[in-house]
């Protein structure tokens, strides 16, 4: 299969089981949305997929290649990019220099900037002087500068105003339309489901819904049970 396959994956932290028997398929050319309440295990699962944490069981394949035993750097070279929470930029470097830390290809850098016109306009500004939304754009652009085939995005909206999130979501859709696979963890459920193709809901470390984004929008009880927020919500936001 072209894309990401997670089969029967279990992951723990500190000796405690967090995710159990997870099955997820995230094809190239699609946005796969992973939703769930804070503490459900979403971040833990993404970290196991990208190699930050070891999986205690199951299989992970990228474009048909088994990667669950590979180091994180090797998974990245195979095309797996992980945008983690926290907007970790190099604050003393310019926007352009942040991208050059990943690639020297001018064509790749310009393509990444083309996705975010606000970044292109501030390409010579120090990353530490950017707004929170611009820093998030830079983190995504830097991941794209590595020319990934599969992009994991963990809470793109964390700490951002809804208007900024609405600006960034179409970029995620565009990436998928250009052939990149995207696995998007997001608390703004309505916005994520608008741009997504297939959806999963993770609760208490287990998948409780697997289907289309359109179908999930009709599953009111599942969404309510997962305590998902909307763009107008001011509820607590925490890493899971």
mmCIF file of C-alpha atoms in Angstrom:
data_model
loop_
_atom_site.group_PDB
_atom_site.id
_atom_site.type_symbol
_atom_site.label_atom_id
_atom_site.label_comp_id
_atom_site.label_asym_id
_atom_site.label_seq_id
_atom_site.Cartn_x
_atom_site.Cartn_y
_atom_site.Cartn_z
ATOM 1 C CA UNK A 1 0.000 0.000 0.000
ATOM 2 C CA UNK A 2 1.144 3.551 -0.740
ATOM 3 C CA UNK A 3 1.039 5.416 2.546
ATOM 4 C CA UNK A 4 1.059 4.525 6.237
ATOM 5 C CA UNK A 5 -0.274 1.312 7.780
ATOM 6 C CA UNK A 6 -0.476 0.789 11.533
ATOM 7 C CA UNK A 7 -1.539 -2.730 12.491
ATOM 8 C CA UNK A 8 -2.126 -3.937 16.039
ATOM 9 C CA UNK A 9 0.230 -1.365 17.537
ATOM 10 C CA UNK A 10 0.498 -1.011 21.306
ATOM 11 C CA UNK A 11 2.587 1.662 23.050
ATOM 12 C CA UNK A 12 3.386 2.439 26.658
ATOM 13 C CA UNK A 13 5.046 5.146 28.747
ATOM 14 C CA UNK A 14 6.897 4.512 31.980
ATOM 15 C CA UNK A 15 5.823 0.911 31.983
ATOM 16 C CA UNK A 16 2.130 1.812 31.673
ATOM 17 C CA UNK A 17 0.090 0.820 28.584
ATOM 18 C CA UNK A 18 -1.226 3.883 26.730
ATOM 19 C CA UNK A 19 -2.354 2.632 23.305
ATOM 20 C CA UNK A 20 -3.626 -0.867 22.661
ATOM 21 C CA UNK A 21 -4.051 -2.759 19.393
ATOM 22 C CA UNK A 22 -4.282 0.313 17.167
ATOM 23 C CA UNK A 23 -5.165 -0.150 13.491
ATOM 24 C CA UNK A 24 -4.909 2.928 11.256
ATOM 25 C CA UNK A 25 -4.550 3.310 7.502
ATOM 26 C CA UNK A 26 -3.453 6.701 6.149
ATOM 27 C CA UNK A 27 -3.006 6.594 2.355
ATOM 28 C CA UNK A 28 -1.039 9.052 0.293
ATOM 29 C CA UNK A 29 -3.206 11.736 -1.248
ATOM 30 C CA UNK A 30 -5.591 11.812 1.706
ATOM 31 C CA UNK A 31 -5.984 13.632 5.020
ATOM 32 C CA UNK A 32 -6.572 11.109 7.784
ATOM 33 C CA UNK A 33 -7.918 12.764 10.925
ATOM 34 C CA UNK A 34 -7.199 11.357 14.386
ATOM 35 C CA UNK A 35 -9.462 12.791 17.071
ATOM 36 C CA UNK A 36 -9.933 12.144 20.755
ATOM 37 C CA UNK A 37 -9.908 13.749 24.204
ATOM 38 C CA UNK A 38 -6.830 14.994 26.006
ATOM 39 C CA UNK A 39 -4.975 12.040 27.456
ATOM 40 C CA UNK A 40 -6.393 9.534 24.965
ATOM 41 C CA UNK A 41 -2.945 8.597 23.652
ATOM 42 C CA UNK A 42 -2.838 10.510 20.359
ATOM 43 C CA UNK A 43 0.595 12.064 20.885
ATOM 44 C CA UNK A 44 1.975 8.779 22.204
ATOM 45 C CA UNK A 45 0.765 6.995 19.088
ATOM 46 C CA UNK A 46 2.326 9.546 16.728
ATOM 47 C CA UNK A 47 5.607 9.320 18.627
ATOM 48 C CA UNK A 48 5.590 5.551 18.181
ATOM 49 C CA UNK A 49 4.909 5.914 14.458
ATOM 50 C CA UNK A 50 7.780 8.367 13.950
ATOM 51 C CA UNK A 51 10.199 6.458 16.189
ATOM 52 C CA UNK A 52 10.430 8.753 19.219
ATOM 53 C CA UNK A 53 8.941 5.968 21.341
ATOM 54 C CA UNK A 54 9.223 2.230 20.741
ATOM 55 C CA UNK A 55 6.067 0.288 20.042
ATOM 56 C CA UNK A 56 5.614 -2.644 22.392
ATOM 57 C CA UNK A 57 3.773 -4.632 19.743
ATOM 58 C CA UNK A 58 2.326 -4.522 16.246
ATOM 59 C CA UNK A 59 3.569 -3.442 12.835
ATOM 60 C CA UNK A 60 4.118 -0.055 11.165
ATOM 61 C CA UNK A 61 4.689 0.164 7.414
ATOM 62 C CA UNK A 62 5.481 3.142 5.190
ATOM 63 C CA UNK A 63 4.810 2.542 1.497
ATOM 64 C CA UNK A 64 4.941 -1.165 2.190
ATOM 65 C CA UNK A 65 8.268 -1.048 4.067
ATOM 66 C CA UNK A 66 8.253 -2.224 7.691
ATOM 67 C CA UNK A 67 9.634 0.590 9.859
ATOM 68 C CA UNK A 68 8.681 -0.350 13.425
ATOM 69 C CA UNK A 69 12.240 -1.479 14.199
ATOM 70 C CA UNK A 70 13.983 1.395 12.424
ATOM 71 C CA UNK A 71 15.506 4.419 14.130
ATOM 72 C CA UNK A 72 13.710 7.733 13.810
ATOM 73 C CA UNK A 73 16.316 9.134 11.399
ATOM 74 C CA UNK A 74 15.885 6.176 9.077
ATOM 75 C CA UNK A 75 12.103 6.577 9.056
ATOM 76 C CA UNK A 76 12.567 10.251 8.171
ATOM 77 C CA UNK A 77 14.846 9.349 5.253
ATOM 78 C CA UNK A 78 12.143 7.008 3.997
ATOM 79 C CA UNK A 79 9.729 9.967 3.838
ATOM 80 C CA UNK A 80 8.093 10.186 7.269
ATOM 81 C CA UNK A 81 7.958 13.706 8.779
ATOM 82 C CA UNK A 82 6.567 14.502 12.227
ATOM 83 C CA UNK A 83 5.417 17.994 13.196
ATOM 84 C CA UNK A 84 5.375 17.779 16.979
ATOM 85 C CA UNK A 85 3.614 20.029 19.459
ATOM 86 C CA UNK A 86 5.461 23.104 20.636
ATOM 87 C CA UNK A 87 6.502 25.038 17.498
ATOM 88 C CA UNK A 88 10.247 24.358 17.941
ATOM 89 C CA UNK A 89 11.976 26.788 15.595
ATOM 90 C CA UNK A 90 15.563 28.056 15.589
ATOM 91 C CA UNK A 91 14.762 31.522 16.977
ATOM 92 C CA UNK A 92 18.087 33.140 16.095
ATOM 93 C CA UNK A 93 17.883 32.090 12.438
ATOM 94 C CA UNK A 94 15.767 33.696 9.753
ATOM 95 C CA UNK A 95 12.785 31.941 8.210
ATOM 96 C CA UNK A 96 14.882 31.064 5.181
ATOM 97 C CA UNK A 97 17.788 29.834 7.313
ATOM 98 C CA UNK A 98 15.420 27.567 9.250
ATOM 99 C CA UNK A 99 14.489 25.920 5.960
ATOM 100 C CA UNK A 100 18.101 25.759 4.817
ATOM 101 C CA UNK A 101 18.874 23.722 7.930
ATOM 102 C CA UNK A 102 16.870 20.943 6.272
ATOM 103 C CA UNK A 103 17.712 21.388 2.581
ATOM 104 C CA UNK A 104 19.922 23.448 0.290
ATOM 105 C CA UNK A 105 17.581 23.027 -2.660
ATOM 106 C CA UNK A 106 16.239 26.431 -3.645
ATOM 107 C CA UNK A 107 13.342 24.804 -5.486
ATOM 108 C CA UNK A 108 12.267 22.879 -2.384
ATOM 109 C CA UNK A 109 12.589 25.968 -0.173
ATOM 110 C CA UNK A 110 10.561 28.092 -2.575
ATOM 111 C CA UNK A 111 7.857 25.435 -2.783
ATOM 112 C CA UNK A 112 7.600 25.328 1.012
ATOM 113 C CA UNK A 113 7.345 29.119 1.165
ATOM 114 C CA UNK A 114 4.797 29.164 -1.643
ATOM 115 C CA UNK A 115 2.405 27.271 0.610
ATOM 116 C CA UNK A 116 2.619 30.029 3.222
ATOM 117 C CA UNK A 117 2.640 33.528 1.635
ATOM 118 C CA UNK A 118 2.985 35.138 5.094
ATOM 119 C CA UNK A 119 6.250 33.288 5.592
ATOM 120 C CA UNK A 120 7.487 34.210 2.131
ATOM 121 C CA UNK A 121 6.937 37.874 2.970
ATOM 122 C CA UNK A 122 8.999 37.466 6.155
ATOM 123 C CA UNK A 123 11.685 35.149 4.838
ATOM 124 C CA UNK A 124 14.487 37.326 6.241
ATOM 125 C CA UNK A 125 12.880 37.855 9.649
ATOM 126 C CA UNK A 126 14.279 36.040 12.681
ATOM 127 C CA UNK A 127 12.061 33.102 13.576
ATOM 128 C CA UNK A 128 11.976 34.212 17.217
ATOM 129 C CA UNK A 129 10.189 37.399 16.161
ATOM 130 C CA UNK A 130 7.362 35.631 14.338
ATOM 131 C CA UNK A 131 3.868 35.319 15.754
ATOM 132 C CA UNK A 132 2.740 31.966 17.122
ATOM 133 C CA UNK A 133 0.798 31.260 13.945
ATOM 134 C CA UNK A 134 3.763 32.140 11.743
ATOM 135 C CA UNK A 135 6.041 29.909 13.802
ATOM 136 C CA UNK A 136 3.621 27.022 13.342
ATOM 137 C CA UNK A 137 3.632 27.656 9.610
ATOM 138 C CA UNK A 138 7.434 27.632 9.679
ATOM 139 C CA UNK A 139 7.547 24.306 11.520
ATOM 140 C CA UNK A 140 5.271 22.762 8.882
ATOM 141 C CA UNK A 141 7.226 24.380 6.048
ATOM 142 C CA UNK A 142 10.476 23.044 7.510
ATOM 143 C CA UNK A 143 9.004 19.545 7.645
ATOM 144 C CA UNK A 144 7.934 19.876 4.019
ATOM 145 C CA UNK A 145 11.442 20.992 3.033
ATOM 146 C CA UNK A 146 12.480 17.411 3.715
ATOM 147 C CA UNK A 147 10.173 16.300 0.861
ATOM 148 C CA UNK A 148 8.147 13.797 2.930
ATOM 149 C CA UNK A 149 5.636 11.374 1.502
ATOM 150 C CA UNK A 150 3.835 11.081 4.854
ATOM 151 C CA UNK A 151 3.310 13.953 7.275
ATOM 152 C CA UNK A 152 2.257 13.529 10.909
ATOM 153 C CA UNK A 153 0.851 16.752 12.389
ATOM 154 C CA UNK A 154 0.214 16.866 16.128
ATOM 155 C CA UNK A 155 -2.155 19.625 17.287
ATOM 156 C CA UNK A 156 -1.410 22.262 14.667
ATOM 157 C CA UNK A 157 -3.936 24.567 16.350
ATOM 158 C CA UNK A 158 -2.472 24.393 19.867
ATOM 159 C CA UNK A 159 -2.483 27.902 21.331
ATOM 160 C CA UNK A 160 -3.522 29.559 18.065
ATOM 161 C CA UNK A 161 -6.492 31.782 17.300
ATOM 162 C CA UNK A 162 -9.245 30.090 15.260
ATOM 163 C CA UNK A 163 -8.675 32.484 12.346
ATOM 164 C CA UNK A 164 -5.076 31.293 12.076
ATOM 165 C CA UNK A 165 -6.185 27.670 12.137
ATOM 166 C CA UNK A 166 -8.695 28.349 9.360
ATOM 167 C CA UNK A 167 -5.850 29.773 7.264
ATOM 168 C CA UNK A 168 -3.591 26.778 7.787
ATOM 169 C CA UNK A 169 -6.131 23.997 7.244
ATOM 170 C CA UNK A 170 -6.420 24.514 3.444
ATOM 171 C CA UNK A 171 -2.639 24.076 3.210
ATOM 172 C CA UNK A 172 -2.987 20.614 4.755
ATOM 173 C CA UNK A 173 -5.682 19.793 2.203
ATOM 174 C CA UNK A 174 -3.505 21.075 -0.634
ATOM 175 C CA UNK A 175 -0.608 18.863 0.448
ATOM 176 C CA UNK A 176 -2.838 15.807 0.295
ATOM 177 C CA UNK A 177 -4.168 16.823 -3.106
ATOM 178 C CA UNK A 178 -0.544 16.981 -4.296
ATOM 179 C CA UNK A 179 0.026 13.384 -3.202
ATOM 180 C CA UNK A 180 1.344 13.635 0.364
ATOM 181 C CA UNK A 181 -0.292 11.488 3.013
ATOM 182 C CA UNK A 182 -1.309 13.407 6.140
ATOM 183 C CA UNK A 183 -2.178 12.028 9.563
ATOM 184 C CA UNK A 184 -3.641 14.992 11.441
ATOM 185 C CA UNK A 185 -4.230 15.045 15.195
ATOM 186 C CA UNK A 186 -6.533 17.960 15.912
ATOM 187 C CA UNK A 187 -8.900 19.182 18.642
ATOM 188 C CA UNK A 188 -10.808 21.557 16.361
ATOM 189 C CA UNK A 189 -12.907 18.665 15.137
ATOM 190 C CA UNK A 190 -15.221 20.562 12.778
ATOM 191 C CA UNK A 191 -12.366 22.168 10.840
ATOM 192 C CA UNK A 192 -10.398 18.935 10.638
ATOM 193 C CA UNK A 193 -13.386 16.936 9.415
ATOM 194 C CA UNK A 194 -14.084 19.553 6.726
ATOM 195 C CA UNK A 195 -10.739 18.905 5.024
ATOM 196 C CA UNK A 196 -10.329 15.227 5.915
ATOM 197 C CA UNK A 197 -11.113 12.041 4.027
ATOM 198 C CA UNK A 198 -11.093 9.326 6.668
ATOM 199 C CA UNK A 199 -11.278 9.609 10.436
ATOM 200 C CA UNK A 200 -10.434 7.722 13.592
ATOM 201 C CA UNK A 201 -11.406 8.479 17.167
ATOM 202 C CA UNK A 202 -9.058 7.349 19.928
ATOM 203 C CA UNK A 203 -10.410 7.106 23.461
ATOM 204 C CA UNK A 204 -8.796 5.477 26.495
ATOM 205 C CA UNK A 205 -6.047 4.143 24.257
ATOM 206 C CA UNK A 206 -8.370 2.324 21.853
ATOM 207 C CA UNK A 207 -9.945 3.145 18.501
ATOM 208 C CA UNK A 208 -13.673 3.677 19.009
ATOM 209 C CA UNK A 209 -14.478 4.905 15.490
ATOM 210 C CA UNK A 210 -12.961 4.165 12.081
ATOM 211 C CA UNK A 211 -14.640 5.468 8.961
ATOM 212 C CA UNK A 212 -15.085 8.534 6.792
ATOM 213 C CA UNK A 213 -15.007 12.115 7.987
ATOM 214 C CA UNK A 214 -18.481 12.582 6.543
ATOM 215 C CA UNK A 215 -19.750 9.627 8.530
ATOM 216 C CA UNK A 216 -18.160 10.819 11.755
ATOM 217 C CA UNK A 217 -19.887 14.198 11.509
ATOM 218 C CA UNK A 218 -23.179 12.316 11.862
ATOM 219 C CA UNK A 219 -21.986 10.357 14.928
ATOM 220 C CA UNK A 220 -22.928 12.994 17.477
ATOM 221 C CA UNK A 221 -22.666 10.661 20.472
ATOM 222 C CA UNK A 222 -19.128 9.604 19.555
ATOM 223 C CA UNK A 223 -17.987 13.190 19.131
ATOM 224 C CA UNK A 224 -19.651 14.304 22.339
ATOM 225 C CA UNK A 225 -18.238 11.340 24.219
ATOM 226 C CA UNK A 226 -14.739 12.247 23.089
ATOM 227 C CA UNK A 227 -15.080 15.781 24.573
ATOM 228 C CA UNK A 228 -13.935 17.336 21.333
ATOM 229 C CA UNK A 229 -13.690 21.101 21.127
ATOM 230 C CA UNK A 230 -14.826 23.489 18.437
ATOM 231 C CA UNK A 231 -13.079 26.656 17.147
ATOM 232 C CA UNK A 232 -15.180 28.735 19.550
ATOM 233 C CA UNK A 233 -14.312 26.650 22.584
ATOM 234 C CA UNK A 234 -12.071 28.000 25.301
ATOM 235 C CA UNK A 235 -11.672 24.643 27.024
ATOM 236 C CA UNK A 236 -8.384 23.324 28.371
ATOM 237 C CA UNK A 237 -5.770 22.161 25.895
ATOM 238 C CA UNK A 238 -3.142 19.667 26.994
ATOM 239 C CA UNK A 239 -0.738 17.228 25.432
ATOM 240 C CA UNK A 240 -2.014 13.691 25.161
#
